[in-house]
Short mmCIF file of C-alpha atoms and ligand atoms in Angstrom, two decimals:
data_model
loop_
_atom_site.label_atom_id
_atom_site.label_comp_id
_atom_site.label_asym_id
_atom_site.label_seq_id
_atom_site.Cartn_x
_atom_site.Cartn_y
_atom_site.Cartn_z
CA UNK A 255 39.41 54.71 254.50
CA UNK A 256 42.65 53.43 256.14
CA UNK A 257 41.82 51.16 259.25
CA UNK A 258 45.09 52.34 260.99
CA UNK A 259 44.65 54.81 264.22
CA UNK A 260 47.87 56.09 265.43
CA UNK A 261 48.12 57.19 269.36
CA UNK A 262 47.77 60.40 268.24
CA UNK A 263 44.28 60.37 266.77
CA UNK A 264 43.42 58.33 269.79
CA UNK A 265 44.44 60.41 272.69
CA UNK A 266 42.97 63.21 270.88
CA UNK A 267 39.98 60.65 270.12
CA UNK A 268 39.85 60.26 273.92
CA UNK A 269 40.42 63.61 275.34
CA UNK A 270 36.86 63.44 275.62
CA UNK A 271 37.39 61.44 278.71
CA UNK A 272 38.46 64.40 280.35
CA UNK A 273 36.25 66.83 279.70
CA UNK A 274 38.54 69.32 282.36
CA UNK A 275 41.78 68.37 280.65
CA UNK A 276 42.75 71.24 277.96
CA UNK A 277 45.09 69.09 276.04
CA UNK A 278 47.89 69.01 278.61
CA UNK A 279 47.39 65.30 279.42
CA UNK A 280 47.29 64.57 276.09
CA UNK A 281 50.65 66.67 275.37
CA UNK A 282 52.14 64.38 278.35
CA UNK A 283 51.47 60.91 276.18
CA UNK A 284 52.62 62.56 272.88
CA UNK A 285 55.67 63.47 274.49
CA UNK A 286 56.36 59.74 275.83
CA UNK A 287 55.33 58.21 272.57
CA UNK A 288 58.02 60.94 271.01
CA UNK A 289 60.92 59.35 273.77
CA UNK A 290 59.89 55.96 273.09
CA UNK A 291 60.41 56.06 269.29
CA UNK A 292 64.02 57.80 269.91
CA UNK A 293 65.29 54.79 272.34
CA UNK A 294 63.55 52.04 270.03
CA UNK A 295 65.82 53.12 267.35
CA UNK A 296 69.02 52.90 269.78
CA UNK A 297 67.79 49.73 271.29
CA UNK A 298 66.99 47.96 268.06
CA UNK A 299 70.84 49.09 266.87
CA UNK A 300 72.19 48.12 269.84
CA UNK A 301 73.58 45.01 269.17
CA UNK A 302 75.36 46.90 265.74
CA UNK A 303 77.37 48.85 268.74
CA UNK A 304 80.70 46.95 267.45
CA UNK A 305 80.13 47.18 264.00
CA UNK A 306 79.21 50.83 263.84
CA UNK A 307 82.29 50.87 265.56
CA UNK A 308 80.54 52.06 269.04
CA UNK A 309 82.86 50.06 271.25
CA UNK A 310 83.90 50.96 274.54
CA UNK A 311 82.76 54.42 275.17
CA UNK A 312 83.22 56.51 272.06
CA UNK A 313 81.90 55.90 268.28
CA UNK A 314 83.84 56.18 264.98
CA UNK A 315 82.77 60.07 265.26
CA UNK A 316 84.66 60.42 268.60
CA UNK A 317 81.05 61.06 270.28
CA UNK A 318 80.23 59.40 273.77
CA UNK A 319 78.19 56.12 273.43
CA UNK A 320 76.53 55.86 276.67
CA UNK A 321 74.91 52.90 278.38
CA UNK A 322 71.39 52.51 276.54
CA UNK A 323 69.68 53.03 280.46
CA UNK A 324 71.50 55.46 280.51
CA UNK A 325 70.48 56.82 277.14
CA UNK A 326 67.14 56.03 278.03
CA UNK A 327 67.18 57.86 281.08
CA UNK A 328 68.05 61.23 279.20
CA UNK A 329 65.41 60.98 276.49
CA UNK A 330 62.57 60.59 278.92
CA UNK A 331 63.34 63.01 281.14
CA UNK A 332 64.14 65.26 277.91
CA UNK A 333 61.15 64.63 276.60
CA UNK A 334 59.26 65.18 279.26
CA UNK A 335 61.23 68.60 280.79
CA UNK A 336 60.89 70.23 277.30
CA UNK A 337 57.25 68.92 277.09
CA UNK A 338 55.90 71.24 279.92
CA UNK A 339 53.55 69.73 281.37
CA UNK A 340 55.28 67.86 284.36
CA UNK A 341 56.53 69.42 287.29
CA UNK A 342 58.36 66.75 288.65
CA UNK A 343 59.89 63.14 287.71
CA UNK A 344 61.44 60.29 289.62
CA UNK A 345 63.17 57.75 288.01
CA UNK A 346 64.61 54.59 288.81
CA UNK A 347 68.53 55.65 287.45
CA UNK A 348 68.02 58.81 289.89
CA UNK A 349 68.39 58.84 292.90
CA UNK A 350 66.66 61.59 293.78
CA UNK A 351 63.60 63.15 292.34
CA UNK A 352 64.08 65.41 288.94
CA UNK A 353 62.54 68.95 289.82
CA UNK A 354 61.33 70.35 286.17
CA UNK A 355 62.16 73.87 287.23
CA UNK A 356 61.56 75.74 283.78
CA UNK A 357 58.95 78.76 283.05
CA UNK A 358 56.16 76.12 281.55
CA UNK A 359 56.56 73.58 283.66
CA UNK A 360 56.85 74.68 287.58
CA UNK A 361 53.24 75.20 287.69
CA UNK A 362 52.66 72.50 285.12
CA UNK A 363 50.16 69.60 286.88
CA UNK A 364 51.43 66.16 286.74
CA UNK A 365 54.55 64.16 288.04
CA UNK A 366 56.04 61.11 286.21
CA UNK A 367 57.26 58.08 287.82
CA UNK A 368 59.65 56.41 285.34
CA UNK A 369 61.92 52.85 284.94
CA UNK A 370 63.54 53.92 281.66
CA UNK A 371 64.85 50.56 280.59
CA UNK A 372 63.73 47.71 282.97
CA UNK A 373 65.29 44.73 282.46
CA UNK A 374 68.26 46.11 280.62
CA UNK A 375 71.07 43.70 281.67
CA UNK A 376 69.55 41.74 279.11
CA UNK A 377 69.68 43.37 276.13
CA UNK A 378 72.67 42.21 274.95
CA UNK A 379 71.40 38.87 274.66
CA UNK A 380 68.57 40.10 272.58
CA UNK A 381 65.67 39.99 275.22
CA UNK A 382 62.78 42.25 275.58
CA UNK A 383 63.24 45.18 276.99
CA UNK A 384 61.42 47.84 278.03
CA UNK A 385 60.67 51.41 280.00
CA UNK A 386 57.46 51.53 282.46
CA UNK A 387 55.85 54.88 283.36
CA UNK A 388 53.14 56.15 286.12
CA UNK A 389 51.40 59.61 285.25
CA UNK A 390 49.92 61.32 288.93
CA UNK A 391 48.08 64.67 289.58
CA UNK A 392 50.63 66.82 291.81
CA UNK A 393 49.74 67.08 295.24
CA UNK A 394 51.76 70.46 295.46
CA UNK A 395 49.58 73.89 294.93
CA UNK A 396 51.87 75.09 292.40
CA UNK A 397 56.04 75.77 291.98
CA UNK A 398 58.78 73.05 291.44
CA UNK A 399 57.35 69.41 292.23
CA UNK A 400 58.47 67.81 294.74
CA UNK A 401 59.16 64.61 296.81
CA UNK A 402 55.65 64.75 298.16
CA UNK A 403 53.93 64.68 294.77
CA UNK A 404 55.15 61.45 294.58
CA UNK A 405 54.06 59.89 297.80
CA UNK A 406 50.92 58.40 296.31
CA UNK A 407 49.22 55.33 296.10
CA UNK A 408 48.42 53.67 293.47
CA UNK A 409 44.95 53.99 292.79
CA UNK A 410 45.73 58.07 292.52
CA UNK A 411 47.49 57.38 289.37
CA UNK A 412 46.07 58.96 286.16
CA UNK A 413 47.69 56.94 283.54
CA UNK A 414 50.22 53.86 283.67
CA UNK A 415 51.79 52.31 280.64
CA UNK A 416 54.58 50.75 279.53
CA UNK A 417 56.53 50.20 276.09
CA UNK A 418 58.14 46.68 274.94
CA UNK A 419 60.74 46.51 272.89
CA UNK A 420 60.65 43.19 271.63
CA UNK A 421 59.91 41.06 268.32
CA UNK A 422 57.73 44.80 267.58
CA UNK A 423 57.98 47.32 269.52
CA UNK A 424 54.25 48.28 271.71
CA UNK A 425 53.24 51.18 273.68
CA UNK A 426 50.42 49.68 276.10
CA UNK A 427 48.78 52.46 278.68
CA UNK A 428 45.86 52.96 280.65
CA UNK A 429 43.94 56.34 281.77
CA UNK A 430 41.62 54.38 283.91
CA UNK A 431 38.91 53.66 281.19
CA UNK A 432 40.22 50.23 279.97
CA UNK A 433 43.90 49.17 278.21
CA UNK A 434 45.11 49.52 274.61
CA UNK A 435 47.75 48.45 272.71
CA UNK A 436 49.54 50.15 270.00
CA UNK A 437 52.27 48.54 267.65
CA UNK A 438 55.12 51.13 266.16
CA UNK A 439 54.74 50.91 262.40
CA UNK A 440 58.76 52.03 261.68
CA UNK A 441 57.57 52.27 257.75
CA UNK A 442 55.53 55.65 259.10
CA UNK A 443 57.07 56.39 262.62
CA UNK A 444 53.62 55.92 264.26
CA UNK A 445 52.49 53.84 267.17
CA UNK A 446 48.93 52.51 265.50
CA UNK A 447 46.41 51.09 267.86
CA UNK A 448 46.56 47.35 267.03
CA UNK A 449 45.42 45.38 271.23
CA UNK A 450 42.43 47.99 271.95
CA UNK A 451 40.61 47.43 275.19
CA UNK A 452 42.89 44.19 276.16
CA UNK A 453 41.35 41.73 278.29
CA UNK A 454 43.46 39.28 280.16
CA UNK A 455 42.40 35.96 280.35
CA UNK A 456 40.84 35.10 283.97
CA UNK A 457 43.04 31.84 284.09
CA UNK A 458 46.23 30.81 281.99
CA UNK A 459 48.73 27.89 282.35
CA UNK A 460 51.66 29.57 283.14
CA UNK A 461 53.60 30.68 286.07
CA UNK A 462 56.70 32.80 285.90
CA UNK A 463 59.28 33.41 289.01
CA UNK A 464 62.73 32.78 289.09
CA UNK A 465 62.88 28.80 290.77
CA UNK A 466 67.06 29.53 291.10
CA UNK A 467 65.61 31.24 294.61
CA UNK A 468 63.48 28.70 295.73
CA UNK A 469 65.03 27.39 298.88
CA UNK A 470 64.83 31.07 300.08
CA UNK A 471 60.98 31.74 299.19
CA UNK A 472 57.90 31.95 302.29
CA UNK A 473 56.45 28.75 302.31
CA UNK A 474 53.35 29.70 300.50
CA UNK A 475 55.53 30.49 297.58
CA UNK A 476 56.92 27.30 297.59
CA UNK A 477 53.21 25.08 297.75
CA UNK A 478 52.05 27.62 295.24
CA UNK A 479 54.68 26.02 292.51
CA UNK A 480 53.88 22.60 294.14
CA UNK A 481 50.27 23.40 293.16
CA UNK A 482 51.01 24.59 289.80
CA UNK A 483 53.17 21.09 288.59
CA UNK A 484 50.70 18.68 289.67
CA UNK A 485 48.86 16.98 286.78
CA UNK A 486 45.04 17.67 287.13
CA UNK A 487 43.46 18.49 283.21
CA UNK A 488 40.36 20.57 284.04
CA UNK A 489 42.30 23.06 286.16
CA UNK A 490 45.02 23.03 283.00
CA UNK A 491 47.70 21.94 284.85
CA UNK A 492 50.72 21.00 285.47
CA UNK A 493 51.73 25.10 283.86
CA UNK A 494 54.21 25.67 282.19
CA UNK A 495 57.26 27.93 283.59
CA UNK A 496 58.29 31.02 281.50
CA UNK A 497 60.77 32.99 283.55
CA UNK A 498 61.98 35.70 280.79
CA UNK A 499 64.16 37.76 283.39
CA UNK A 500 62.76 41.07 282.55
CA UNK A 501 59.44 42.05 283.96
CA UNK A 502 57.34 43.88 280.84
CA UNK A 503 58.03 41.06 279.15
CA UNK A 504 56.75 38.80 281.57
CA UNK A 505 54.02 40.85 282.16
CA UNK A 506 53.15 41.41 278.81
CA UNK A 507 53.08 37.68 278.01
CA UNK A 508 50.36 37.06 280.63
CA UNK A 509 48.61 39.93 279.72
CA UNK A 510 47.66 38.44 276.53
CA UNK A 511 47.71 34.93 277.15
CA UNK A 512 46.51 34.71 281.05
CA UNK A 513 48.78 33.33 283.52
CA UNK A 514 51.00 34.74 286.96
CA UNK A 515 54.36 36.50 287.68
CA UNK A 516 55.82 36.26 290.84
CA UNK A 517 58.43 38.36 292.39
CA UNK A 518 58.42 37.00 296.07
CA UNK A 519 60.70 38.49 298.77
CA UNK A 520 64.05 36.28 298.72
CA UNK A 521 67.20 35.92 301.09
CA UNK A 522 68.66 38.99 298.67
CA UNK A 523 65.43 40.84 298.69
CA UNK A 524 63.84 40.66 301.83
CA UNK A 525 61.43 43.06 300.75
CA UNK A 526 60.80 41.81 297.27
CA UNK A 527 63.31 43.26 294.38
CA UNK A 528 60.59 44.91 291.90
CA UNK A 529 59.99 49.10 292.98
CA UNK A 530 56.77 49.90 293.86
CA UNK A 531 56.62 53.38 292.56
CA UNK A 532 57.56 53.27 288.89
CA UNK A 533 57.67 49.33 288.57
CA UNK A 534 54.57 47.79 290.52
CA UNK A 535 52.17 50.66 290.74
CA UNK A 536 51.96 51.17 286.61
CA UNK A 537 51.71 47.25 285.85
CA UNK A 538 49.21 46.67 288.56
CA UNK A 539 47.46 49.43 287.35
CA UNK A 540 47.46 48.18 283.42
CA UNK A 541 46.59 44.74 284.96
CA UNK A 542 43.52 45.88 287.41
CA UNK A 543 42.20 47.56 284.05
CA UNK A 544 41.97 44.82 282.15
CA UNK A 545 40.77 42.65 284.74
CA UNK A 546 43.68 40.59 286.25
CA UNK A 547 44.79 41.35 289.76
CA UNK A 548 48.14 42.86 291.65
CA UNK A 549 48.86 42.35 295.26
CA UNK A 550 51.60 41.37 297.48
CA UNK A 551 50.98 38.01 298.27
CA UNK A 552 48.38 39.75 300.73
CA UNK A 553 47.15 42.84 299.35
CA UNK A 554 46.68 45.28 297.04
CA UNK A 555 49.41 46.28 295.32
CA UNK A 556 48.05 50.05 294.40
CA UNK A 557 46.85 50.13 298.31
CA UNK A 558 50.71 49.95 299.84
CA UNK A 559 51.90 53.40 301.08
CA UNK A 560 54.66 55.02 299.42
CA UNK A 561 57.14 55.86 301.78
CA UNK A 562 59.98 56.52 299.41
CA UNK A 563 61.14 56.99 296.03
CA UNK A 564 62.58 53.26 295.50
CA UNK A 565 60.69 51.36 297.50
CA UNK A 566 60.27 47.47 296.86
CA UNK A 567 58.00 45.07 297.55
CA UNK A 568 56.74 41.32 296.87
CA UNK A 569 54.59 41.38 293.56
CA UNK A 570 51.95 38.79 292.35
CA UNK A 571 50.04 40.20 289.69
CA UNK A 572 48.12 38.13 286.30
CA UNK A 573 44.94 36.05 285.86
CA UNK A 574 42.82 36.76 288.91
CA UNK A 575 41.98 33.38 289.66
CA UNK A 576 45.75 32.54 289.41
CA UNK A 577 47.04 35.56 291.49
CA UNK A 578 43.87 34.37 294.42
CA UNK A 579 45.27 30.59 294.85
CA UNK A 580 48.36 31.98 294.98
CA UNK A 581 47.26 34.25 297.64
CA UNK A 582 44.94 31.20 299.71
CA UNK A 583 48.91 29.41 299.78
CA UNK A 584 50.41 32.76 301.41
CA UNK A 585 47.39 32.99 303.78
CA UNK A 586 47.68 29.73 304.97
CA UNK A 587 51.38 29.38 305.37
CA UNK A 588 51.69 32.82 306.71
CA UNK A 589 49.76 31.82 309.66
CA UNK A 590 51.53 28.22 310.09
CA UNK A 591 54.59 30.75 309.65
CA UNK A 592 53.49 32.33 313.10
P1 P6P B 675 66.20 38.18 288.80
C1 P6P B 675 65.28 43.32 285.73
O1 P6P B 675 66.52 43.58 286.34
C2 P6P B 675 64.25 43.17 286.85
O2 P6P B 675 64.17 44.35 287.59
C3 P6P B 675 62.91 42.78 286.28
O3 P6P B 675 62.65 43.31 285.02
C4 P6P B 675 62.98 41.27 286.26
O4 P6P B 675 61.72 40.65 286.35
C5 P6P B 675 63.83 40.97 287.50
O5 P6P B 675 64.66 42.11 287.72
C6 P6P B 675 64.71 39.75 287.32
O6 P6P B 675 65.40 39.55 288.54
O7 P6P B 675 66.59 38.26 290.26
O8 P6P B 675 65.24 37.04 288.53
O9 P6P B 675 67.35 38.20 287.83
#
């Protein structure tokens, strides 16, 4: 009896969850899974783009080669339009919300919240990459989505998840009942369940936030690094600083082996850089799940109110013991700050 489980057999596995769901939620994460294996196969080309003679902005066969965001961009949201079963999608290459206007879908019952290709400035340098999505019931009664359905917080998601494409490519998600992992096997075209119900560590020994900024970070930012060089064994420290430039990755790292990313606000991003919507709200939700913690510097991250569609904010989200002494710093410089 084979041991592998593709995501297939395990949505379908854990439609049970839902016992009011009639397959459409299910449908929704087959379709994503279907996107993500389409822009794996561009993104693992992509550095081929001369060779295959994709220079500039037509290949040997004359065809547009477009920007792999931008390729990115269009397979999600044609994945998910043809799907049917989202009204609605925001995404961060749009400026504006997508309204999935066709016959199946304008009564359909969830919106998607999408980065397609976070961290993309990278990937010609051969660094992770990878697309982030956040699942919500509509708020709407029925019709086109719109702008509204998307004005949730974060603890009214349904399902966050995100894929890495990296050293293997992994689909991670979250429905609310705990995180798995799933590696794409390219030999059979299948992502197979290979991190179920991830845990991450309560502690780590690494901290990762870009340190070219630090002059311009709140105080508490600043004796929070302080804090994590000094040399003291049983607390594991001094960490060490992993700053990959591309937040799944980051994320993803601590997720498995424990430790902190920090996206504080800066002199550039006064509000933080990271979106809330369709970059914070999913990873704090993955995070939560398996135990770590997401918040501002002061709260909650899934708690903020979502004002609009590319909103930003300060992120601290890992091990929860790392994530709360980074939070005691902000407390207690915030009110010296006063
Ligand atoms: P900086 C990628 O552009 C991104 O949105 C995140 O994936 C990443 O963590 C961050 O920006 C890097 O920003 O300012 O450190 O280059």
């Amino acid at each position: 009896m084979s041991k592998v489980k593709t995501l297939g057999q395990f949505i379908i596995e854990k439609q049970a969850d839902f016992p009011y769901a009639k397959g459409e939620f299910s449908r929704l994460l087959r379709d994503i899974g279907i996107a993500a294996k389409i822009v794996n196969r561009e993104v693992n080309k992509a550095g081929l783009a001369d060779i295959l003679g994709e220079t500039g902005d037509s290949n040997v066969q004359g065809e547009q080669v477009k920007k792999l965001d931008v390729f990115a961009n269009e397979q999600f949201i044609a994945a998910l339009t043809v799907g049917g079963e989202v009204c609605a999608l925001a995404s961060e290459e749009n400026e504006e919300i997508i309204v999935v206007d066709n016959e199946q879908s304008k009564n359909a019952k969830y919106v998607v919240a999408f980065d397609p290709l976070d961290g993309s400035s990278n990937i010609d340098a051969n660094v992770s990459v990878g697309t982030i999505f956040s699942v919500y019931r509509r708020t709407s009664l029925s019709g086109p989505g719109t702008l509204e359905d998307f004005m949730q917080r974060g603890t009214e998601q349904v399902a966050a998840g995100y894929i890495i494409y990296g050293s293997s490519t992994m689909l991670v998600y979250t429905t609310g009942k705990g995180v798995n992992g799933f590696t794409l096997d390219p030999s059979i075209g299948e992502f197979c369940l290979s991190h179920p119900n991830i845990k991450i560590p309560k502690s780590g020994k690494t901290y990762s936030i870009n340190e070219g900024y630090y002059v311009h970070f709140p105080d508490g930012v600043k004796k929070f690094i302080k804090w994590c060089q000094e040399e003291d064994k049983a607390s594991n420290r001094p960490y060490s600083s992993r700053y990959i430039g591309s937040a799944v990755a980051d994320v993803h790292r601590n997720l498995l082996y424990g430790g902190v990313f920090i996206y504080p606000t800066t002199s550039q991003a006064p509000k933080g850089k990271l979106r809330v919507l369709y970059e914070c709200n999913p990873m704090a939700f993955i995070v939560e799940q398996a135990g770590g913690k997401a918040t501002d510097g002061f709260k909650r991250i899934m708690e903020i109110d979502t004002k609009a569609l590319h909103q930003r904010t300060p992120i601290f989200i890992g091990s929860s013991e790392i994530v709360e002494r980074a939070e005691e710093f902000m407390a207690k410089y915030a009110i010296a700050a006063r």
